[in-house]
Short mmCIF file of C-alpha atoms in Angstrom, two decimals:
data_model
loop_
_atom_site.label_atom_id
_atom_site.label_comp_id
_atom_site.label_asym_id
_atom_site.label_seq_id
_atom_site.Cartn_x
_atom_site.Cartn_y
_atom_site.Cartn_z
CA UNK A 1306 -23.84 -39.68 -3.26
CA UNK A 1307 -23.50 -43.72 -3.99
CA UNK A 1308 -22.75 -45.14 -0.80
CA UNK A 1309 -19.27 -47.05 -1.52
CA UNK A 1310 -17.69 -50.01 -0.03
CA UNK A 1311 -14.22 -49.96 1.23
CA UNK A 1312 -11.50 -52.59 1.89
CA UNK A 1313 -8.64 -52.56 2.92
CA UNK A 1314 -5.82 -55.31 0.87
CA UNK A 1315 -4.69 -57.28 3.55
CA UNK A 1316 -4.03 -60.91 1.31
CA UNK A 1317 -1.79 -61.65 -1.18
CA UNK A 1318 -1.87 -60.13 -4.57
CA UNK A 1319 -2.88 -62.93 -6.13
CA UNK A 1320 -5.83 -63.72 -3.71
CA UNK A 1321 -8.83 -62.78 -5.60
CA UNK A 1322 -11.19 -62.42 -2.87
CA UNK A 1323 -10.53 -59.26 -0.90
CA UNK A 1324 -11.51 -58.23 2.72
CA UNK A 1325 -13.96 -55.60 3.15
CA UNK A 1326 -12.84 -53.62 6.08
CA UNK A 1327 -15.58 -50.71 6.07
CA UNK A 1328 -18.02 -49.06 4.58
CA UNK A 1329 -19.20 -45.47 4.23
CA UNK A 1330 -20.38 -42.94 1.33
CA UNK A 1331 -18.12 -40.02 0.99
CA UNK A 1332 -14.74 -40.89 1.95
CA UNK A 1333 -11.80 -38.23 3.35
CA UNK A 1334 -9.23 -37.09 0.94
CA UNK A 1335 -5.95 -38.09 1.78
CA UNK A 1336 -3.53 -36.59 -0.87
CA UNK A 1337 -0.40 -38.86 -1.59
CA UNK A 1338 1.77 -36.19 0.09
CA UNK A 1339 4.48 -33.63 -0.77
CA UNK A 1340 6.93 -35.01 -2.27
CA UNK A 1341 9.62 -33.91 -4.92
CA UNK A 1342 10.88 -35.71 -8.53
CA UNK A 1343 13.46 -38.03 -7.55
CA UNK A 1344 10.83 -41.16 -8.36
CA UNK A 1345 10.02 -42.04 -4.49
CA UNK A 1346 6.27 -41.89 -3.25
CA UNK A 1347 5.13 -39.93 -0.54
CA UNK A 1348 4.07 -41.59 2.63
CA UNK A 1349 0.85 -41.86 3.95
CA UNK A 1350 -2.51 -43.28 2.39
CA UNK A 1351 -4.23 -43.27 -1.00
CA UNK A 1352 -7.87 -45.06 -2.37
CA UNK A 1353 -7.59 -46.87 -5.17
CA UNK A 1354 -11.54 -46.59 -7.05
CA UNK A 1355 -12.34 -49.82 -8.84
CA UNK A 1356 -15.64 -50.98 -10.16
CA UNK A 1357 -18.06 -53.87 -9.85
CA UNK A 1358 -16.82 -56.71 -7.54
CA UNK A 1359 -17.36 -59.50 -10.08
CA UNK A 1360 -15.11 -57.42 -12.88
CA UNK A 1361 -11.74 -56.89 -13.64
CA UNK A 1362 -11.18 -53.58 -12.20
CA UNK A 1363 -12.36 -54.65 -8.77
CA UNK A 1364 -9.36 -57.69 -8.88
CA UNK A 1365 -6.73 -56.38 -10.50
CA UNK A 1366 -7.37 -52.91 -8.66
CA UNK A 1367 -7.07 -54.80 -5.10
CA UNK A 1368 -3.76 -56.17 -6.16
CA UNK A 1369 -2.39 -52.90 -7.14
CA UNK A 1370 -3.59 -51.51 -3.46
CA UNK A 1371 -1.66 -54.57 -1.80
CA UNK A 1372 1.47 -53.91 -4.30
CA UNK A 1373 1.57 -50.12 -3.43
CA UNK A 1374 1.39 -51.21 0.13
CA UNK A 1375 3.86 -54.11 -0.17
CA UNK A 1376 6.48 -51.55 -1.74
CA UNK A 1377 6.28 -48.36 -1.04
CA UNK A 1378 5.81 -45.98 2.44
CA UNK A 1379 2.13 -45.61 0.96
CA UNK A 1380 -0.45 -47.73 2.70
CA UNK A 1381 -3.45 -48.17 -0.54
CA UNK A 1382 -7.14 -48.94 0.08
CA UNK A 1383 -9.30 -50.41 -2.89
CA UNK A 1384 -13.10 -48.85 -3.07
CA UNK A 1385 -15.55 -50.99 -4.98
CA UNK A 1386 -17.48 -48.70 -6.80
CA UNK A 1387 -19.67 -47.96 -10.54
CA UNK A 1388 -16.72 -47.91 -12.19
CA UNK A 1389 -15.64 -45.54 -14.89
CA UNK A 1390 -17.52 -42.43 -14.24
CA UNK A 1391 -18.24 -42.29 -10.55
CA UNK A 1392 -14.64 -42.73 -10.55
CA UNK A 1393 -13.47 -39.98 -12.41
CA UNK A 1394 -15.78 -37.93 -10.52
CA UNK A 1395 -14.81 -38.54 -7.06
CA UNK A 1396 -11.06 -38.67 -8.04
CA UNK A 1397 -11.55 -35.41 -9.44
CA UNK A 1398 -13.76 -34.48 -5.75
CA UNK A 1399 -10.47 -35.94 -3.89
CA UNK A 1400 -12.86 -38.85 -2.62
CA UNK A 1401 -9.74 -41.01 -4.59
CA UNK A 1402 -6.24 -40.49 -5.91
CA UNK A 1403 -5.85 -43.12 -7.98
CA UNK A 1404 -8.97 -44.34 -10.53
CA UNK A 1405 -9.50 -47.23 -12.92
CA UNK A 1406 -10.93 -45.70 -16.57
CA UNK A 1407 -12.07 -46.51 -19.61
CA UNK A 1408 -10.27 -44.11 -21.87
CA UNK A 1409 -13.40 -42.83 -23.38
CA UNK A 1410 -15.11 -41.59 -20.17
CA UNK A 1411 -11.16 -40.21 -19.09
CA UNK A 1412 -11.13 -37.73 -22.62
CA UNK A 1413 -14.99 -36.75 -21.42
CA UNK A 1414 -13.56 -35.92 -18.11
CA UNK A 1415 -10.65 -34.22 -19.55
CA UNK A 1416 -12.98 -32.21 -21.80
CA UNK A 1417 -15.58 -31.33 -19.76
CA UNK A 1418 -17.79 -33.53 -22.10
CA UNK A 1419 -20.88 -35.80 -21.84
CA UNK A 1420 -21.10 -36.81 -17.65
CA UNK A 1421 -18.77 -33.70 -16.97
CA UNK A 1422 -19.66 -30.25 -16.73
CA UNK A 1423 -15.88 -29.38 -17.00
CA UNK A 1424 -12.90 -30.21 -18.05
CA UNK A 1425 -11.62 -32.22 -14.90
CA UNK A 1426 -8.02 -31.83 -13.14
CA UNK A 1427 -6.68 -35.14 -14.05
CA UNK A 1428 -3.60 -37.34 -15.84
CA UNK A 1429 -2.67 -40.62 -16.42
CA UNK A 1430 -0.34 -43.02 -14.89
CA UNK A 1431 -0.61 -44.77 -17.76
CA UNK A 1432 -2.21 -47.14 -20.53
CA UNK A 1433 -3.20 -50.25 -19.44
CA UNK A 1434 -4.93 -53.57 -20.99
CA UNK A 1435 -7.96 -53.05 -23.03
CA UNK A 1436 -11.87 -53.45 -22.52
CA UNK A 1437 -13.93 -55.43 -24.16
CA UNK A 1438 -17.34 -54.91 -25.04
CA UNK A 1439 -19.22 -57.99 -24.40
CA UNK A 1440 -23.12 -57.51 -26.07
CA UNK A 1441 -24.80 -61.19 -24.85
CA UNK A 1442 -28.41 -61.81 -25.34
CA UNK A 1443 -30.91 -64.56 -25.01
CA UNK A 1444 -31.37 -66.95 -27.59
CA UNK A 1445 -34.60 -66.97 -26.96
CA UNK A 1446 -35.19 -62.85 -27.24
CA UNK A 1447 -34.85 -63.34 -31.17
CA UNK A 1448 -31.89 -60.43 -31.30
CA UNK A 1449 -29.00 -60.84 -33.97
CA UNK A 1450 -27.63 -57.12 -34.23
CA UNK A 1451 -27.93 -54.47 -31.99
CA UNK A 1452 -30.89 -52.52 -33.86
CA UNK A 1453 -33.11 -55.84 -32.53
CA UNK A 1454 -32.96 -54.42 -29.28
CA UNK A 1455 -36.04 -52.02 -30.21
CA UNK A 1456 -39.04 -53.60 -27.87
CA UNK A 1457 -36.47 -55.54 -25.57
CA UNK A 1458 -35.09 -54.81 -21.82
CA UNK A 1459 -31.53 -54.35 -22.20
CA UNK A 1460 -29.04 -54.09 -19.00
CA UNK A 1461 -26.62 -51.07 -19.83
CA UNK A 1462 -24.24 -51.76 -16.74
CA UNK A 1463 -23.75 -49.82 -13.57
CA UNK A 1464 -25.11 -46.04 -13.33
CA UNK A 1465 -21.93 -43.94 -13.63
CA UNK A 1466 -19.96 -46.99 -15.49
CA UNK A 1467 -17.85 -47.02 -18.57
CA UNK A 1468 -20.31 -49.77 -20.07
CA UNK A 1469 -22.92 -47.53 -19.45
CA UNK A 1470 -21.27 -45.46 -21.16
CA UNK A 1471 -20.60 -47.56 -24.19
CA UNK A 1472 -24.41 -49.16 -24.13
CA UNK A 1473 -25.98 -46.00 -24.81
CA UNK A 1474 -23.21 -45.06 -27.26
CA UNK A 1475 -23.88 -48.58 -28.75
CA UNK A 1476 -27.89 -47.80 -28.70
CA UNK A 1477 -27.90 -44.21 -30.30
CA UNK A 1478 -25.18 -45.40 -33.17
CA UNK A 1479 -27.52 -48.27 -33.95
CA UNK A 1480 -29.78 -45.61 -34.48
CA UNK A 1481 -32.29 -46.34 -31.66
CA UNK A 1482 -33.97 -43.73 -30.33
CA UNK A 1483 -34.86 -42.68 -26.41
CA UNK A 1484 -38.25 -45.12 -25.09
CA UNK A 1485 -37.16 -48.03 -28.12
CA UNK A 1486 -35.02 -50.01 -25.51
CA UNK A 1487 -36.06 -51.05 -22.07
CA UNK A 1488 -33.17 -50.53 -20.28
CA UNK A 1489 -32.17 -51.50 -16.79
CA UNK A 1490 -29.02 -50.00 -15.23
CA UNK A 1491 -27.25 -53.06 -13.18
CA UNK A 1492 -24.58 -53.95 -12.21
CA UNK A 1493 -22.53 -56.92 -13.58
CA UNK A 1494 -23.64 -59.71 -10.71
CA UNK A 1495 -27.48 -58.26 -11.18
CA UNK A 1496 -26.97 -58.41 -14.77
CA UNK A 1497 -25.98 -62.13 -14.97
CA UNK A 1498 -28.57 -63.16 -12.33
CA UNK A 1499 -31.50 -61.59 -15.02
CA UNK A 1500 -29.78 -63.36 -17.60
CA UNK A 1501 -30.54 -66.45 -16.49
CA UNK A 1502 -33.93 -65.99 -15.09
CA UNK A 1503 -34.82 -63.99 -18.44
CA UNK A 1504 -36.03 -60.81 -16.77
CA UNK A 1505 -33.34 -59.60 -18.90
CA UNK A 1506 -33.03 -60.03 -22.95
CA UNK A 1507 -29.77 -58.77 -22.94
CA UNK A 1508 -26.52 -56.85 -21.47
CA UNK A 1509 -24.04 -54.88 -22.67
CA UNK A 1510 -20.44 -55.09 -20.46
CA UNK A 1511 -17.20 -53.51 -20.89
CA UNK A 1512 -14.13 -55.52 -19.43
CA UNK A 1513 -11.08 -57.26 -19.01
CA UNK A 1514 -10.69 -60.49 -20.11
CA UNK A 1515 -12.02 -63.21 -19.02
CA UNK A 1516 -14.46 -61.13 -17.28
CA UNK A 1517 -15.65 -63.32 -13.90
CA UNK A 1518 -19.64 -62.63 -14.25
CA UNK A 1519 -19.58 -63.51 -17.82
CA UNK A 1520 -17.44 -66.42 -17.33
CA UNK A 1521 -20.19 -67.75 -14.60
CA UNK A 1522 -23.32 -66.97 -17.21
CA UNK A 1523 -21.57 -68.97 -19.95
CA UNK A 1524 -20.36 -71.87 -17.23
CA UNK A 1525 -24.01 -72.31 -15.99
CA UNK A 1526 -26.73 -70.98 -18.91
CA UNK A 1527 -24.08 -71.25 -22.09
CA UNK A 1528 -26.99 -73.33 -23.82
CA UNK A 1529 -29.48 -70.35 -23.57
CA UNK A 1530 -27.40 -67.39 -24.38
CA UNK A 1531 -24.98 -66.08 -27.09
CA UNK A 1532 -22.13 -63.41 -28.11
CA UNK A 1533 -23.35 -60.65 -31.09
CA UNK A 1534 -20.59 -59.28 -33.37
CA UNK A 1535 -20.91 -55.65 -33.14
CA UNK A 1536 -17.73 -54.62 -35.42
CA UNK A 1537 -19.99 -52.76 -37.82
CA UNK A 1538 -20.68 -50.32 -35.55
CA UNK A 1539 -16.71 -49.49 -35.21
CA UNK A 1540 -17.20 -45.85 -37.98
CA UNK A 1541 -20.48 -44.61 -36.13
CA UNK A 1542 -18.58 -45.04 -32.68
CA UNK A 1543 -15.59 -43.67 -33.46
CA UNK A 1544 -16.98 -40.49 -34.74
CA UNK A 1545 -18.06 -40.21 -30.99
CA UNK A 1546 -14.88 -40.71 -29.69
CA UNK A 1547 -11.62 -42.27 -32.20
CA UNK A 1548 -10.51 -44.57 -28.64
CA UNK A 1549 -13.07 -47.07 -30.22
CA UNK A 1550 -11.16 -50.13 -32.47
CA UNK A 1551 -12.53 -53.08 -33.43
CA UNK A 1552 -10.67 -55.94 -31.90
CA UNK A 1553 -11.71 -60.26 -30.91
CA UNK A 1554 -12.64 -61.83 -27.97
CA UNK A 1555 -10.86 -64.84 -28.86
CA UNK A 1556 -12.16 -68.51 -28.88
CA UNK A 1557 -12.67 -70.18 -25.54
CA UNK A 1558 -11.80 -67.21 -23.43
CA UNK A 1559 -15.43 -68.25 -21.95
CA UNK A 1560 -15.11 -72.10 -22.12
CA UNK A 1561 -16.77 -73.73 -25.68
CA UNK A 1562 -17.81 -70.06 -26.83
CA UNK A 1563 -16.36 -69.17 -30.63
CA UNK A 1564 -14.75 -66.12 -31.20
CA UNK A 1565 -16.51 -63.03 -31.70
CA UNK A 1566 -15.37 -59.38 -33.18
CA UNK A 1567 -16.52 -56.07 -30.77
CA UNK A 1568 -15.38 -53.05 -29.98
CA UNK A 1569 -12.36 -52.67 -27.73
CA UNK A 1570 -11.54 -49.33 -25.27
CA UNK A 1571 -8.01 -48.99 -23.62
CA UNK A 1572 -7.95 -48.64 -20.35
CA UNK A 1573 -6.29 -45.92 -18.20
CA UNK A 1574 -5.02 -45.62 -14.55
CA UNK A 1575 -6.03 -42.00 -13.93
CA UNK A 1576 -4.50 -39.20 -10.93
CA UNK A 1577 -5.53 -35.98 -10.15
CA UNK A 1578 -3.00 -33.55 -11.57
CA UNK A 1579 -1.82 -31.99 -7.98
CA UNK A 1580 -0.07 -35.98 -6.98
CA UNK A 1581 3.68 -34.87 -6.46
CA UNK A 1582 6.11 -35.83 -9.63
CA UNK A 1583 7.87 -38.33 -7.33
CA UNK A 1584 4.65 -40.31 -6.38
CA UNK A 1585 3.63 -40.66 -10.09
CA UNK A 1586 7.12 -41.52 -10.95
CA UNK A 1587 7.38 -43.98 -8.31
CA UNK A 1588 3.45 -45.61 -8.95
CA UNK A 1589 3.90 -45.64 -12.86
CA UNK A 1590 7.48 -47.56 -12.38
CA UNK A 1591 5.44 -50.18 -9.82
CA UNK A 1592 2.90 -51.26 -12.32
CA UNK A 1593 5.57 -52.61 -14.53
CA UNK A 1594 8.16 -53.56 -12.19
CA UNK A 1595 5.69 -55.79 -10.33
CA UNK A 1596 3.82 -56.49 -13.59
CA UNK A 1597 3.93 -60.43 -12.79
CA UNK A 1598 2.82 -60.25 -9.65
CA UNK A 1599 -0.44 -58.59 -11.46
CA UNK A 1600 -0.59 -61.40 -13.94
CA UNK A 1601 -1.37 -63.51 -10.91
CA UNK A 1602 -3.76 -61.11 -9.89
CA UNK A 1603 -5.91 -61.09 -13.13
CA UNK A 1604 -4.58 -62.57 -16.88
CA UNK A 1605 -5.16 -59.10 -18.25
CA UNK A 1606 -2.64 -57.89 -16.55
CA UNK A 1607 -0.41 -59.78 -19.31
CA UNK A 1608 -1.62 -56.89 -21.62
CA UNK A 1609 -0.01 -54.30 -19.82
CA UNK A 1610 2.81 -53.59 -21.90
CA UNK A 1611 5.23 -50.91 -22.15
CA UNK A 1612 5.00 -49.76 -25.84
CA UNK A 1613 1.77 -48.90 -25.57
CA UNK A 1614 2.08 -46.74 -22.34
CA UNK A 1615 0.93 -43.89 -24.03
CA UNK A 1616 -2.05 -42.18 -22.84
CA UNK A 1617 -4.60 -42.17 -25.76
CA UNK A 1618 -5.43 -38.21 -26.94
CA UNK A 1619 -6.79 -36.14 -25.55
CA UNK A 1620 -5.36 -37.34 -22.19
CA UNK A 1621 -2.42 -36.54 -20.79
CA UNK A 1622 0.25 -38.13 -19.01
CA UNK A 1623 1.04 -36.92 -15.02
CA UNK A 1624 4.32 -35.35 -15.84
CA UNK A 1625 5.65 -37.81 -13.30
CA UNK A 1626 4.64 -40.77 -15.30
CA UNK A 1627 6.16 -39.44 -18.68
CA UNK A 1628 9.27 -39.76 -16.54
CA UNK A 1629 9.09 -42.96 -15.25
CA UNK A 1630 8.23 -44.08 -18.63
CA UNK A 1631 11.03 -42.16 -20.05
CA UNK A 1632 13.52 -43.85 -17.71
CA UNK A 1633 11.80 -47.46 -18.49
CA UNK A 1634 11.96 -47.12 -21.83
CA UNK A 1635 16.21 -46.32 -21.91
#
């Protein structure tokens, strides 16, 4: 199993370098507890799964674990992990009870589809912000669409990651075939740092915005590298899975870079289904009761919004989350 770090939230929520406080592979299972629907949480302790520590997931996901810990009798851990599929797995394995997703790799999970060998025991908190899929390559590789990456060495994210996901997704729609793309599976820090030696002609990343890794690659190499527009793609990927929509990174989200049109995924806080009602309740109301106190964490938090709650089909809502959504929403 991928060894995973631990750390334990012990800063402010908007402090956006976090404390490791151990580390370790397979991690015990401490369910949120017992209790009933009246919209309280449990005591004791819950993991929070995250992803890559220069993403989105890993910030925001470390100021959830100190707001859960701030306000409730729950004390929350953050894991840094692969992200999107290693999550879903071990929160499924009771490694976690709470995990980060792209909704795409959630309705595999829930369907027993593509990285999952069945349909998985899981819900949703809720919606969150959206992904973006960032496709950046060289100027110097000579690639304007994602059909030039034929001959090149492409990083496809984290094994066991939503943009892993997505890259291969991206790959096979572009109708590439397996051995025409190089591709190295890296995570987002090992990604930028082959970027700017040129080991690597390109990378594929799925995240919130501004994304931290991509802001640094633009900051120091901006001359040398460039955005693709990938919209065209949006009919081939949604016939994999409709969660796809075309949507803009807009202009200067990475400093004196234009706008560009990709592909957008929601994102999704995911449970197993066994968390008592009044946990999910209570959790679900947190995230938009303390929804400023995430903006400081990370600006996509700003996205979080309640009219778009909704879990995207085929997921399904904890039954404890459509009632503290049903209560916000009076």
């Amino acid at each position: 199993m991928k060894r995973t770090r631990m750390f334990t939230i012990t800063a402010s929520a908007v402090a956006a370098v976090l404390a490791l406080s151990s580390c370790g592979g397979k991690q015990e299972a401490k369910p949120a507890g017992e209790g009933g629907g009246d919209c309280t949480a449990a005591s004791g302790q819950i993991t929070v799964a995250t992803g890559n520590s220069t993403g989105v997931y890993y910030v925001l996901g470390g100021g959830l674990a100190q707001i859960i810990s701030d306000n409730t009798d729950l004390k929350a851990t953050a894991a840094e992990t692969g992200a999107s599929v290693q999550n879903l797995q071990q929160l499924a394995s009771g490694d976690y009870d709470i995990a980060f997703s792209l909704a795409d790799t959630a309705a595999d999970a829930v369907n027993g589809d593509a990285d999952f060998k069945q349909p998985e025991d899981i819900s949703a908190l809720t919606r969150i912000y959206s992904n973006f899929t960032h496709v950046v390559v060289r100027k110097d590789a000579n690639i304007k669409s994602v059909e030039d990456f034929k001959g090149k060495t492409i990083s496809t994210g984290s094994p066991k990651s939503g943009t892993e996901v997505i890259a291969n997704r991206l790959i096979e729609t572009a109708g590439l075939k397996e051995g025409d793309v190089t591709t190295q599976r890296l995570d987002l820090t090992k990604t930028v740092d082959g970027m700017k030696d040129g080991t690597i002609d390109g990378m594929v990343w799925s995240g919130g915005l501004p994304t931290a890794g991509v802001t640094d690659l633009f900051t120091s190499n901006g001359k040398d590298v460039e955005f693709l527009d990938i919209s065209k793609l949006e009919d081939p990927m949604k016939e994999i899975n409709p969660v796809y929509e075309v949507d803009e990174i807009p202009a200067d989200t990475y400093k004196g870079v234009k706008a560009v049109k990709t592909i957008a995924t929601p994102n999704v806080l995911m449970v197993r289904n066994d968390m008592d009602e009044g946990t999910a309740c209570a959790l679900t109301k947190l995230v938009y009761d303390k929804k400023a106190d995430l903006e400081k964490v990370h600006a996509a938090a700003k996205d979080i919004e309640l009219d778009t709650a909704e879990a995207p089909d085929p997921i399904k809502l904890h039954p404890g989350s459509q009632k503290a959504l049903d209560e916000l929403n009076k």
